[in-house]
mmCIF file of C-alpha atoms in Angstrom:
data_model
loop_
_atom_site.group_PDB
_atom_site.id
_atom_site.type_symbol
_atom_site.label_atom_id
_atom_site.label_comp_id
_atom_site.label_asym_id
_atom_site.label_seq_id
_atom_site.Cartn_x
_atom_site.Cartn_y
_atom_site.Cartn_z
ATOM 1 C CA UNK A 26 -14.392 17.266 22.942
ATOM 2 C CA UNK A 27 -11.831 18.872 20.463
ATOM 3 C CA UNK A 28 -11.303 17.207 17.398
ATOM 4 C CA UNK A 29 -7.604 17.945 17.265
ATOM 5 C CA UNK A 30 -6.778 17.166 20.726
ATOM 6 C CA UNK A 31 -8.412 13.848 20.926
ATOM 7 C CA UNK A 32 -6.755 13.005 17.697
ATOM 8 C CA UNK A 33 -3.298 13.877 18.516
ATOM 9 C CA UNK A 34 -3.761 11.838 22.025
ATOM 10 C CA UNK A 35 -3.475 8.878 19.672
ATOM 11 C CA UNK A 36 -0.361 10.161 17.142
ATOM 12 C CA UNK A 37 3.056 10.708 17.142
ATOM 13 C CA UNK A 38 2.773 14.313 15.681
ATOM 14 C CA UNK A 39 -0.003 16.373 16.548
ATOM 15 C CA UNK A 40 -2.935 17.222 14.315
ATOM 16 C CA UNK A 41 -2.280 21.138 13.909
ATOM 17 C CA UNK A 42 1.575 20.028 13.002
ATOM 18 C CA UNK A 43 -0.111 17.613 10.178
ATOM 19 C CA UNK A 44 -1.924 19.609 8.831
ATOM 20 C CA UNK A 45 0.800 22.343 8.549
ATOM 21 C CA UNK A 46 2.602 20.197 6.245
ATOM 22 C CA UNK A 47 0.335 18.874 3.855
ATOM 23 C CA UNK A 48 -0.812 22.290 3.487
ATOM 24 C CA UNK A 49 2.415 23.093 1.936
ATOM 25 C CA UNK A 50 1.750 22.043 -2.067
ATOM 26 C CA UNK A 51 5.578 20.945 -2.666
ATOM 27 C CA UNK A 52 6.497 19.536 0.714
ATOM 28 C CA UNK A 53 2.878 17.275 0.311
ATOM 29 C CA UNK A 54 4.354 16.053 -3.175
ATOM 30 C CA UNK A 55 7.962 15.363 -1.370
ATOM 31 C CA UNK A 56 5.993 13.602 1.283
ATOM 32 C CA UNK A 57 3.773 11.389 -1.317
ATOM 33 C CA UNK A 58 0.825 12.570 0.572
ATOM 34 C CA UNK A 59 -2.155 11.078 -1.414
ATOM 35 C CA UNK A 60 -4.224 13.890 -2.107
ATOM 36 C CA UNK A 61 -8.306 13.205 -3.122
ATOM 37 C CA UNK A 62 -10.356 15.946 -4.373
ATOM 38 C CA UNK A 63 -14.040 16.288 -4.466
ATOM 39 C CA UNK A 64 -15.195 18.692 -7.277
ATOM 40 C CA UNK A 65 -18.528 20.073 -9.046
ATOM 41 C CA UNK A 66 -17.263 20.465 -12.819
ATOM 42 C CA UNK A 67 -18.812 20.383 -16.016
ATOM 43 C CA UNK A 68 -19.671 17.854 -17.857
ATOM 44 C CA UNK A 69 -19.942 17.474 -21.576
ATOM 45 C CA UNK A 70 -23.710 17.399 -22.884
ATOM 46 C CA UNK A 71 -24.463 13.895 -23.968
ATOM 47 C CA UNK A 72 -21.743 11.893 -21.801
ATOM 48 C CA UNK A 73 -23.581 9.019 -19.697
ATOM 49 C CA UNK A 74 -25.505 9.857 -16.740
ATOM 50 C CA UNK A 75 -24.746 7.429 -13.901
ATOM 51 C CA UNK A 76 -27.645 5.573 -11.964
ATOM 52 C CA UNK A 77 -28.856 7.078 -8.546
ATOM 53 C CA UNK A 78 -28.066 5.215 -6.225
ATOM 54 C CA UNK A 79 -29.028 6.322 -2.887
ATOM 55 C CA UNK A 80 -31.179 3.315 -1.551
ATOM 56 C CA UNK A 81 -28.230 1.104 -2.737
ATOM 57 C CA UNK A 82 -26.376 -0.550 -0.010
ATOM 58 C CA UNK A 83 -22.347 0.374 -0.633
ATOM 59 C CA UNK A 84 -21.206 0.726 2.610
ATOM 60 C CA UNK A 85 -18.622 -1.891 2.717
ATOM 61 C CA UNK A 86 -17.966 -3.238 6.720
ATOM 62 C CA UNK A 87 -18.023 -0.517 8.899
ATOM 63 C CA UNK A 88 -17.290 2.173 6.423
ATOM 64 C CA UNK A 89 -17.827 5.055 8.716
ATOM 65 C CA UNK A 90 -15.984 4.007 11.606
ATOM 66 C CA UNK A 91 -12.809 3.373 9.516
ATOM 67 C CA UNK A 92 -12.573 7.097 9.465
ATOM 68 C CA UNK A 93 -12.689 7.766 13.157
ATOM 69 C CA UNK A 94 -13.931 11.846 14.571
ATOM 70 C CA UNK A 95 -14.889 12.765 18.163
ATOM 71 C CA UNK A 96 -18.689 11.867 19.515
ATOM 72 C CA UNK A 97 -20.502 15.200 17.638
ATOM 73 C CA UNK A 98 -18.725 15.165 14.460
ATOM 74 C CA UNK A 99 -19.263 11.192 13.696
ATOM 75 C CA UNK A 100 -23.196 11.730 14.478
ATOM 76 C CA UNK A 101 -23.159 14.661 12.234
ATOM 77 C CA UNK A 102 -21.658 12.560 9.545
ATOM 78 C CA UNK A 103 -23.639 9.606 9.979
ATOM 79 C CA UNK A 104 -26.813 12.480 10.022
ATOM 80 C CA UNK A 105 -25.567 13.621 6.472
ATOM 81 C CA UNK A 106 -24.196 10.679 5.222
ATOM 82 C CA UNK A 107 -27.101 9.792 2.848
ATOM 83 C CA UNK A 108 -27.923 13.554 1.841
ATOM 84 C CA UNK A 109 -27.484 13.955 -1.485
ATOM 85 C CA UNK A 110 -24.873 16.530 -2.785
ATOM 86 C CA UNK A 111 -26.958 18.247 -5.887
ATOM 87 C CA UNK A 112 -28.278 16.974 -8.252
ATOM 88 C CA UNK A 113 -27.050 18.018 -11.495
ATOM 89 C CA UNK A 114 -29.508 20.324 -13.572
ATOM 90 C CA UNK A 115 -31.221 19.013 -16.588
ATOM 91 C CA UNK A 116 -29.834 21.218 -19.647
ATOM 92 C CA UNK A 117 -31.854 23.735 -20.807
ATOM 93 C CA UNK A 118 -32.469 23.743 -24.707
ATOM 94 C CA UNK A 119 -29.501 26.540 -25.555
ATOM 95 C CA UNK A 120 -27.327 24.707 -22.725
ATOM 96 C CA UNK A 121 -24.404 23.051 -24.056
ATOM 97 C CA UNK A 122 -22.979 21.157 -20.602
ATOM 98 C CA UNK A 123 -23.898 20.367 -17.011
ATOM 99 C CA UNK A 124 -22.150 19.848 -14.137
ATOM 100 C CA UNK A 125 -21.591 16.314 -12.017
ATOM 101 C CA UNK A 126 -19.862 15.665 -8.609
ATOM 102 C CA UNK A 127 -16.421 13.513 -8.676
ATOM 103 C CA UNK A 128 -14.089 12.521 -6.190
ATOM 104 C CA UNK A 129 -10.292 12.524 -8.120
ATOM 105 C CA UNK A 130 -7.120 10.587 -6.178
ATOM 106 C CA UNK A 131 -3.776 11.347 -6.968
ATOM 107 C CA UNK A 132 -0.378 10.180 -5.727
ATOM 108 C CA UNK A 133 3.248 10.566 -6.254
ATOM 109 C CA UNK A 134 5.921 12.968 -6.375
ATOM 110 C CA UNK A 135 4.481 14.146 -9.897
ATOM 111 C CA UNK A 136 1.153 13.566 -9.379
ATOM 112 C CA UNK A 137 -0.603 11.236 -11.227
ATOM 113 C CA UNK A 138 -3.997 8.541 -10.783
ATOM 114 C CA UNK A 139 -3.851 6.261 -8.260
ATOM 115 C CA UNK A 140 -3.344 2.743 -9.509
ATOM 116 C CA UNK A 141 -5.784 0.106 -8.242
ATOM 117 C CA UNK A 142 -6.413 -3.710 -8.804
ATOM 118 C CA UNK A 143 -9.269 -5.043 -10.886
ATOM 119 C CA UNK A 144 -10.791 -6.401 -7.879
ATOM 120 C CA UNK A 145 -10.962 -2.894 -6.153
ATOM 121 C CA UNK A 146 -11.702 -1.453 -9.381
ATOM 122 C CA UNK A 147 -15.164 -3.593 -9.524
ATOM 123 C CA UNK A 148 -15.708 -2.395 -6.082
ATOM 124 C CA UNK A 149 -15.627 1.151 -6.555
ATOM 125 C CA UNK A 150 -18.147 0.826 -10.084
ATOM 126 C CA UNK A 151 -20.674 -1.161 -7.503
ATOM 127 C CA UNK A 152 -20.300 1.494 -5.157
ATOM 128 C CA UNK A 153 -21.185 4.078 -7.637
ATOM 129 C CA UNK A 154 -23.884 1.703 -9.777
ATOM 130 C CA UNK A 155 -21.989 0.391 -12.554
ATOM 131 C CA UNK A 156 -21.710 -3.219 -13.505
ATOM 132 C CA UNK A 157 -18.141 -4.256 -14.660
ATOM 133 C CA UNK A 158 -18.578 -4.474 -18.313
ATOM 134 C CA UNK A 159 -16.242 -2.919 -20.494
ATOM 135 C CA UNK A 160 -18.690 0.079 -21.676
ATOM 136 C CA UNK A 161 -19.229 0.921 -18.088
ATOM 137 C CA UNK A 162 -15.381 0.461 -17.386
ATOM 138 C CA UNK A 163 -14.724 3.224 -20.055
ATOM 139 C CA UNK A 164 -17.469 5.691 -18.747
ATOM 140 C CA UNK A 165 -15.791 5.011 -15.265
ATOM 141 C CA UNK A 166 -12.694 6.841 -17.224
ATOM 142 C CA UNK A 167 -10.640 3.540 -15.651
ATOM 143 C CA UNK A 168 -7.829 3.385 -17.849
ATOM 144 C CA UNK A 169 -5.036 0.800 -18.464
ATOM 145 C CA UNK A 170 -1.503 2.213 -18.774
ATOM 146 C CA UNK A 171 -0.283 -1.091 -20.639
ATOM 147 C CA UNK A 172 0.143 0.805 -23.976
ATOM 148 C CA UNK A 173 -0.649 -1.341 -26.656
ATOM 149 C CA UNK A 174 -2.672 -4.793 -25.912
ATOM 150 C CA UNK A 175 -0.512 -7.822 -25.349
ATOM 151 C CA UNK A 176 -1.298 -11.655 -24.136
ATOM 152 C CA UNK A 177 -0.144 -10.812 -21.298
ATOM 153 C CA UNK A 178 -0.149 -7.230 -19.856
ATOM 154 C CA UNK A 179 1.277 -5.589 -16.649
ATOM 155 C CA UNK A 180 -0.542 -6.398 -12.840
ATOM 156 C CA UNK A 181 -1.252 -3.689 -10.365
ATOM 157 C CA UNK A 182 1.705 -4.700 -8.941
ATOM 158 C CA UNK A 183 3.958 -3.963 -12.151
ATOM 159 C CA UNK A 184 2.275 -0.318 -12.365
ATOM 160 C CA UNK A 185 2.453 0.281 -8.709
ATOM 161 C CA UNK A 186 6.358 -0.063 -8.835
ATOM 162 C CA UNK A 187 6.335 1.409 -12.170
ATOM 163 C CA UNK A 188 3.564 3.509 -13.499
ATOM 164 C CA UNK A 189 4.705 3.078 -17.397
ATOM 165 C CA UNK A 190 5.966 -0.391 -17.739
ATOM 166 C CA UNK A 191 4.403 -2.246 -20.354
ATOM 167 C CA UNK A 192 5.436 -5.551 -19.537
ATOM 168 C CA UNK A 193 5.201 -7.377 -16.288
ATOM 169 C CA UNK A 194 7.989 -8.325 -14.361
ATOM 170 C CA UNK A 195 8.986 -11.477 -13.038
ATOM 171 C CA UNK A 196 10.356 -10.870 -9.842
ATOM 172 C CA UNK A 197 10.494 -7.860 -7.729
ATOM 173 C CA UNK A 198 13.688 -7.481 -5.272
ATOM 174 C CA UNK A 199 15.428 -4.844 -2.436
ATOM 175 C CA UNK A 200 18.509 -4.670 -0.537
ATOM 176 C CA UNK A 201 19.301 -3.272 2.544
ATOM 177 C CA UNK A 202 21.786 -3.806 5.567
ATOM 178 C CA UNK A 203 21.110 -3.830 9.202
ATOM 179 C CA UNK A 204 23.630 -4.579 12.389
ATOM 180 C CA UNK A 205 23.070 -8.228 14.171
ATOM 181 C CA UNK A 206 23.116 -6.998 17.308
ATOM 182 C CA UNK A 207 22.596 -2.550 19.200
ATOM 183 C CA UNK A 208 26.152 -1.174 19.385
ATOM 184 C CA UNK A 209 27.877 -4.085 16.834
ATOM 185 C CA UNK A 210 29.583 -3.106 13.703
ATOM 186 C CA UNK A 211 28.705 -6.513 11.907
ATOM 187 C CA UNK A 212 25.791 -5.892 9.006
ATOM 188 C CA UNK A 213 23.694 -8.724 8.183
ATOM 189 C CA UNK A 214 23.116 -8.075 3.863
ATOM 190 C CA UNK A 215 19.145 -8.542 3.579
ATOM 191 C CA UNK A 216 17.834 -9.572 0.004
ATOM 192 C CA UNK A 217 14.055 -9.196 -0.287
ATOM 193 C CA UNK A 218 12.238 -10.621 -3.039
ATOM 194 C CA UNK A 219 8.855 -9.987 -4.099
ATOM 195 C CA UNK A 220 6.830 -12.773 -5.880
ATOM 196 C CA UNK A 221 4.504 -11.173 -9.453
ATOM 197 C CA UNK A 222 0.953 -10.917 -9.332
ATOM 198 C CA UNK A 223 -1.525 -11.435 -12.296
ATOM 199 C CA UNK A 224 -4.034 -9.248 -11.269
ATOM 200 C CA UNK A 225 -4.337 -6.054 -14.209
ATOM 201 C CA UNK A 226 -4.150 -2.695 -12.770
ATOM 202 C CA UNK A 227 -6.024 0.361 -13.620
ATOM 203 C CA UNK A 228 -5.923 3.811 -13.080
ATOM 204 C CA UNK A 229 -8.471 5.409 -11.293
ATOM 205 C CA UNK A 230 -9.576 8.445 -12.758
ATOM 206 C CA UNK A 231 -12.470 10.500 -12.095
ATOM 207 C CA UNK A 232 -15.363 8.776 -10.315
ATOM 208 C CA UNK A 233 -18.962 10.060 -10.292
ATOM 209 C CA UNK A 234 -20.287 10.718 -6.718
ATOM 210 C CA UNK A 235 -23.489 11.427 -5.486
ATOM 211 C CA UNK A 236 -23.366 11.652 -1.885
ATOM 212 C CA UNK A 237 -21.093 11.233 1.158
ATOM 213 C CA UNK A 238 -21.721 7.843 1.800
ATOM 214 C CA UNK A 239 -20.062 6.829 -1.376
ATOM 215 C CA UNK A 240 -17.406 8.985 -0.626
ATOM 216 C CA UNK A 241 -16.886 7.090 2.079
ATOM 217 C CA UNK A 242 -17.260 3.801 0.518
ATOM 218 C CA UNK A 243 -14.592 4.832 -1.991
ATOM 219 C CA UNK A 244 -12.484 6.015 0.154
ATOM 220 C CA UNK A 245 -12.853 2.969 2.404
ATOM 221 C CA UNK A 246 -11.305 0.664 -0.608
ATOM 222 C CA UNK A 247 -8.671 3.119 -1.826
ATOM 223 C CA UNK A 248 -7.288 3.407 1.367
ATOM 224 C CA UNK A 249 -6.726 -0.787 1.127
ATOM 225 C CA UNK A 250 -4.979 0.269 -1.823
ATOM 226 C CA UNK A 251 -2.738 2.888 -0.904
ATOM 227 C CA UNK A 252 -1.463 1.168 2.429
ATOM 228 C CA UNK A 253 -0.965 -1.807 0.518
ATOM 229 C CA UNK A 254 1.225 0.696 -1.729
ATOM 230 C CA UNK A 255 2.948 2.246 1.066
ATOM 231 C CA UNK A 256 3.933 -1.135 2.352
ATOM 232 C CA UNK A 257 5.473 -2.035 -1.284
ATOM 233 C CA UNK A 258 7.180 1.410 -2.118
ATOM 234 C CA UNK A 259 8.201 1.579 1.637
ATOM 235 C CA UNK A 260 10.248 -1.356 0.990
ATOM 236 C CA UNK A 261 12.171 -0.338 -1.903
ATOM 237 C CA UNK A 262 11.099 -2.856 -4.395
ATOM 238 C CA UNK A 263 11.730 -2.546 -7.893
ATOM 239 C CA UNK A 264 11.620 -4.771 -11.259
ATOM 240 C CA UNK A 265 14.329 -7.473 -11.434
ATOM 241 C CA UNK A 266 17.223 -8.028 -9.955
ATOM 242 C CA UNK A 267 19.424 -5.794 -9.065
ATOM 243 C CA UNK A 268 22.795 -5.186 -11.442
ATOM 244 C CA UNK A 269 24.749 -5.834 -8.352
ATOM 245 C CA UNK A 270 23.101 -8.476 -6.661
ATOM 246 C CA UNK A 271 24.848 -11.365 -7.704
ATOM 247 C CA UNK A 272 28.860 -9.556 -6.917
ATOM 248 C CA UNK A 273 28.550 -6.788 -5.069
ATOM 249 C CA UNK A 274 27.611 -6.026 -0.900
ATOM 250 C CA UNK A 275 25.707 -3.648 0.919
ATOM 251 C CA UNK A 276 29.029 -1.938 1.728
ATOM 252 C CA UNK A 277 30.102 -2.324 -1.776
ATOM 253 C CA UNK A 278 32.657 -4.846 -1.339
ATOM 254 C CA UNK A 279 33.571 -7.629 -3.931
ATOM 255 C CA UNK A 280 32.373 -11.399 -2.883
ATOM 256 C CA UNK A 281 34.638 -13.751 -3.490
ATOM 257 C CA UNK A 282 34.145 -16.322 -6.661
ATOM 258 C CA UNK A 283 33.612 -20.072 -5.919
ATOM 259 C CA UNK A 284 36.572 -20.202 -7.932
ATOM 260 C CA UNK A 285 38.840 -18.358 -5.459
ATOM 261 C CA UNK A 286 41.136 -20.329 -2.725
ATOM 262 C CA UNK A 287 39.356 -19.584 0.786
ATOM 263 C CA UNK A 288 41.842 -19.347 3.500
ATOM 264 C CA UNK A 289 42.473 -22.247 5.348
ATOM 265 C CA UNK A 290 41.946 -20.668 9.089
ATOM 266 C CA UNK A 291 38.729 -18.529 8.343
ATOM 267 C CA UNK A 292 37.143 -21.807 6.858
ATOM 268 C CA UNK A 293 38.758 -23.596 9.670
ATOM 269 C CA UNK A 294 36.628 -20.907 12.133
ATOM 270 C CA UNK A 295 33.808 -20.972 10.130
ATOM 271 C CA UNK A 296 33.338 -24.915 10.364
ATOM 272 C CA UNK A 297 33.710 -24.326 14.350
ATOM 273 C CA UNK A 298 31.025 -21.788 14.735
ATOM 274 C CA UNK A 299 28.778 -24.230 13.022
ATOM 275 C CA UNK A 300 29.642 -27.035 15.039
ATOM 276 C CA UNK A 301 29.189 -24.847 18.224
ATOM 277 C CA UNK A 302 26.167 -23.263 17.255
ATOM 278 C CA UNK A 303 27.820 -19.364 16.878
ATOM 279 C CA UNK A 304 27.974 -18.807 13.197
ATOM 280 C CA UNK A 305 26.247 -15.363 12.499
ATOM 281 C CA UNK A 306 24.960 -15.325 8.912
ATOM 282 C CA UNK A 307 26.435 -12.151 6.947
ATOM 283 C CA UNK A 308 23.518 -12.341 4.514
ATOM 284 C CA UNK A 309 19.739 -12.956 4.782
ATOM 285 C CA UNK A 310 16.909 -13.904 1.862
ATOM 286 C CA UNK A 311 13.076 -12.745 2.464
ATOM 287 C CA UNK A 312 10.675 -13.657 -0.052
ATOM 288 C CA UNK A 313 7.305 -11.326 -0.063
ATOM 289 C CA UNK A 314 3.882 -12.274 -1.065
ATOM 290 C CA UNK A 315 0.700 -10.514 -1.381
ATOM 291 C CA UNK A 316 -2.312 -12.308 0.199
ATOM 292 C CA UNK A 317 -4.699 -13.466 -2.712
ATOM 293 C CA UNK A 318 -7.338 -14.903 -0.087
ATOM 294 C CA UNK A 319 -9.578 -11.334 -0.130
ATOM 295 C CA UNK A 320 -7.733 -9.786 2.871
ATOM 296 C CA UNK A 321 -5.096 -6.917 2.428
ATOM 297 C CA UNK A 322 -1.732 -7.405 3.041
ATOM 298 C CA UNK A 323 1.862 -9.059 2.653
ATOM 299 C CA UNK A 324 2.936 -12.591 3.947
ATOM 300 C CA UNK A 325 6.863 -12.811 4.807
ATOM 301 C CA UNK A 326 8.496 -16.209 4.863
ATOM 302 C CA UNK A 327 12.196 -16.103 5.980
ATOM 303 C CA UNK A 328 14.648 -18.456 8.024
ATOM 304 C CA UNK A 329 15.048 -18.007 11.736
ATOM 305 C CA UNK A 330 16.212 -20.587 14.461
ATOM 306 C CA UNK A 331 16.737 -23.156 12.209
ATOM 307 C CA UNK A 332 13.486 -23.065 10.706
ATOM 308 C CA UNK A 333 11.234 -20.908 7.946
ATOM 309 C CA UNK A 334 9.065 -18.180 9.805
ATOM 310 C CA UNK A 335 5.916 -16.593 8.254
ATOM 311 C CA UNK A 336 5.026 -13.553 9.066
ATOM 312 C CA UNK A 337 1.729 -12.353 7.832
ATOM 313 C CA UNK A 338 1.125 -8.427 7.996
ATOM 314 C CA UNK A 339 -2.422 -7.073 7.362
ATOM 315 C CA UNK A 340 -4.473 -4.389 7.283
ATOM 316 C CA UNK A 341 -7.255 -4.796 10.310
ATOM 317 C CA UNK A 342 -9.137 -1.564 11.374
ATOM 318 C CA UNK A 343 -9.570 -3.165 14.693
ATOM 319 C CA UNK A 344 -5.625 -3.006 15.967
ATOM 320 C CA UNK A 345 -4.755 0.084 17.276
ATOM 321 C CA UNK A 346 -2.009 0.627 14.643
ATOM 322 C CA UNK A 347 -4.496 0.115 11.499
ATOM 323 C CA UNK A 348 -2.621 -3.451 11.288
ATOM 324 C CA UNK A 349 -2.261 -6.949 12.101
ATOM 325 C CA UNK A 350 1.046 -8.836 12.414
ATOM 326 C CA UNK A 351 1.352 -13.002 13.120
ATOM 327 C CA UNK A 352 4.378 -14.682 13.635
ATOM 328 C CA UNK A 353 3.740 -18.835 12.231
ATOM 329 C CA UNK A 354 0.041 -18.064 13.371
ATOM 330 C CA UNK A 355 0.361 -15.624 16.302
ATOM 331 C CA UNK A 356 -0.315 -11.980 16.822
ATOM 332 C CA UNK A 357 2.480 -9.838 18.027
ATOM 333 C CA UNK A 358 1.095 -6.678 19.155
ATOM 334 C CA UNK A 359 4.601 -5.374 19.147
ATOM 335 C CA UNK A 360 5.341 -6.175 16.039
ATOM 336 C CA UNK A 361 2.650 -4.162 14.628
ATOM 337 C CA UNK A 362 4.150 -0.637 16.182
ATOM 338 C CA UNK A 363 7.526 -1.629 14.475
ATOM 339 C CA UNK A 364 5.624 -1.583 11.037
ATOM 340 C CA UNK A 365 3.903 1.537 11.734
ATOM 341 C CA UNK A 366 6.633 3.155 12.399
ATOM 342 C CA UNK A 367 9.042 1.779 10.511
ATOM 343 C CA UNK A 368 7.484 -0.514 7.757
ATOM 344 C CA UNK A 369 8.364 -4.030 6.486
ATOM 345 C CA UNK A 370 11.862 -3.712 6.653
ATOM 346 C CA UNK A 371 12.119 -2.705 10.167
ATOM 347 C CA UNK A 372 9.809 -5.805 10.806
ATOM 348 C CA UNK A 373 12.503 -8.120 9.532
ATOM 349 C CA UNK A 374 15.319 -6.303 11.680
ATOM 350 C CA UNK A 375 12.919 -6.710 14.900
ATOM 351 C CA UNK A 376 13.082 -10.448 14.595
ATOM 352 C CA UNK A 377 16.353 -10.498 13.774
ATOM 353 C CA UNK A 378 17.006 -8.460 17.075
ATOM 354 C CA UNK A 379 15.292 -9.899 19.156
ATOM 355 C CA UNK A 380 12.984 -6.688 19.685
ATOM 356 C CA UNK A 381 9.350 -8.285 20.652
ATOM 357 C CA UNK A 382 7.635 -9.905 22.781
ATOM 358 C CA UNK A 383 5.783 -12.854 22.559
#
């Protein structure tokens, strides 16, 4: 079977058009196309040699199947998954380096290390051999961006939305505005906040590898990381509130004061659509929380029909869309093509439309 046709069966844009676009170095760092590179470079004579660790068992779930290829190609993989790359020489007595496999992640527009959560972080060390300790933590070349130690220093979260911040932020928040109804002029204002995290955040820098099963395994738990990313970016968050939150609109309108005189008929008609059940809300509050319970993803709690909905979205290998979306404790398969197409925000529009099934 060919590769590229059995993969594009199952995309919106084909393979070969994929792959013509990362190719290109400026339109992949336009795109934030996450870019890991596996390398053989030298290493300086005396830096710490890494345990082997090729009887250790890394594979995390099915590892190998979260990176899906056609029948031949997954039994090659699986066939070479354990051989080891090379083994780095032993210097000779006028040698002055050797060399060392590493697998290197970078994201962003500018390209810089992928920031990961301390829980990932320990992951990726037991993947590779290391125990979390903080000499091992500085041979993993893990670094903090916090600058200078504080009580309290930035989450992942903090560095995700801002790679440099040195304090962490209390609240995250977005705006955006979307119509109440296909072909209607009337926006509904969406306010999204984003509830802090404690978690520290690192950045992942060079990581020793010795064969493709810990590739794989690495892989496996950055890619948690970077969808989890995607989700948050995707959404527009950023630290605090917004300048204009509190007196401007989506449209850029003033809101009225409490202190202003409301007119007499449009509070007249706004105490009758209440009474008859037809007021339309012109402005909407989501608040955003990611799960702490060892799964991936983002729990949404918002009001709908009277009552607060919670919407859990998570990352599940087994759903054909990589994803996993419950509304108050059931799965909408719909709801998880919205996200993958369009992300959390057009999630919130869908239920505001109407657009799923149950």
């Amino acid at each position: 079977m060919d590769t590229d046709t059995s993969l594009s069966a199952i995309c919106d844009i084909s393979v070969p058009h994929i792959r013509s676009l990362i190719s290109n170095e400026d339109l992949r760092r336009k795109l934030d196309v996450p870019v890991a590179t596996l390398s053989y470079d030298r290493l300086s004579f005396g830096s710490t040699t890494f345990p082997s660790t090729m009887n250790s068992a890394v594979l995390h779930g099915d590892v190998l199947n979260a990176f899906p290829l056609d029948e031949p190609s997954s039994s090659k993989r699986e066939e070479l998954a354990n051989v080891v790359f090379m083994t780095p020489p032993a210097p000779d007595q006028g040698s002055t380096s050797l060399r060392r496999w590493k697998l290197n992640i970078l994201v962003g527009v500018q390209p810089a290390p992928l920031i990961v959560s301390q829980s990932r972080m320990k992951r990726i060390a037991a993947i590779i051999g290391l125990h979390a300790d903080p000499e091992d933590v500085h041979d993993l070349d893990l670094i903090s961006l916090g600058g200078a130690p504080t009580e309290v220093g930035p989450s992942w979260l903090d560095l995700t939305v801002d790679p440099w911040c040195t304090q962490p932020s209390r609240v995250y928040t977005s705006k955006y505005a979307f119509k109440t109804s296909p072909g209607s002029t009337d926006h509904i204002d969406v306010a999204n906040t984003l509830l802090p995290v404690t978690e520290p955040g690192f950045a992942l820098g060079d990581i020793p590898v010795q064969n493709l099963k810990q590739v794989l395994s690495i892989l496996f738990v950055v890619k948690e990381q970077l969808w989890l990313r995607g989700m948050i970016l995707g959404a527009g968050f950023q630290h605090g509130y917004a300048s204009n939150e509190a007196t401007r609109t989506s449209s850029g309108a003033d809101i009225k004061t409490t202190q202003e005189a409301v007119d007499r008929e449009a509070a007249k008609a706004l105490f009758e659509s209440l009474l008859n059940n037809t007021y339309v809300p012109t402005r909407l509050r989501a608040t955003y929380e990611i799960l702490g319970d060892g799964r991936t993803g983002i729990r949404i709690s918002f009001p709908l029909e009277g009552h607060v909905t919670l919407v859990e979205v998570t990352l599940d290998l087994q759903c054909p869309t990589g994803m996993r979306v419950t509304v108050d404790g059931d799965r909408i398969e719909a709801l998880e093509e919205v996200v993958r197409r369009g992300g959390l925000l057009a999630l919130l529009n869908a239920m505001k439309m109407r657009s799923f099934k149950t």
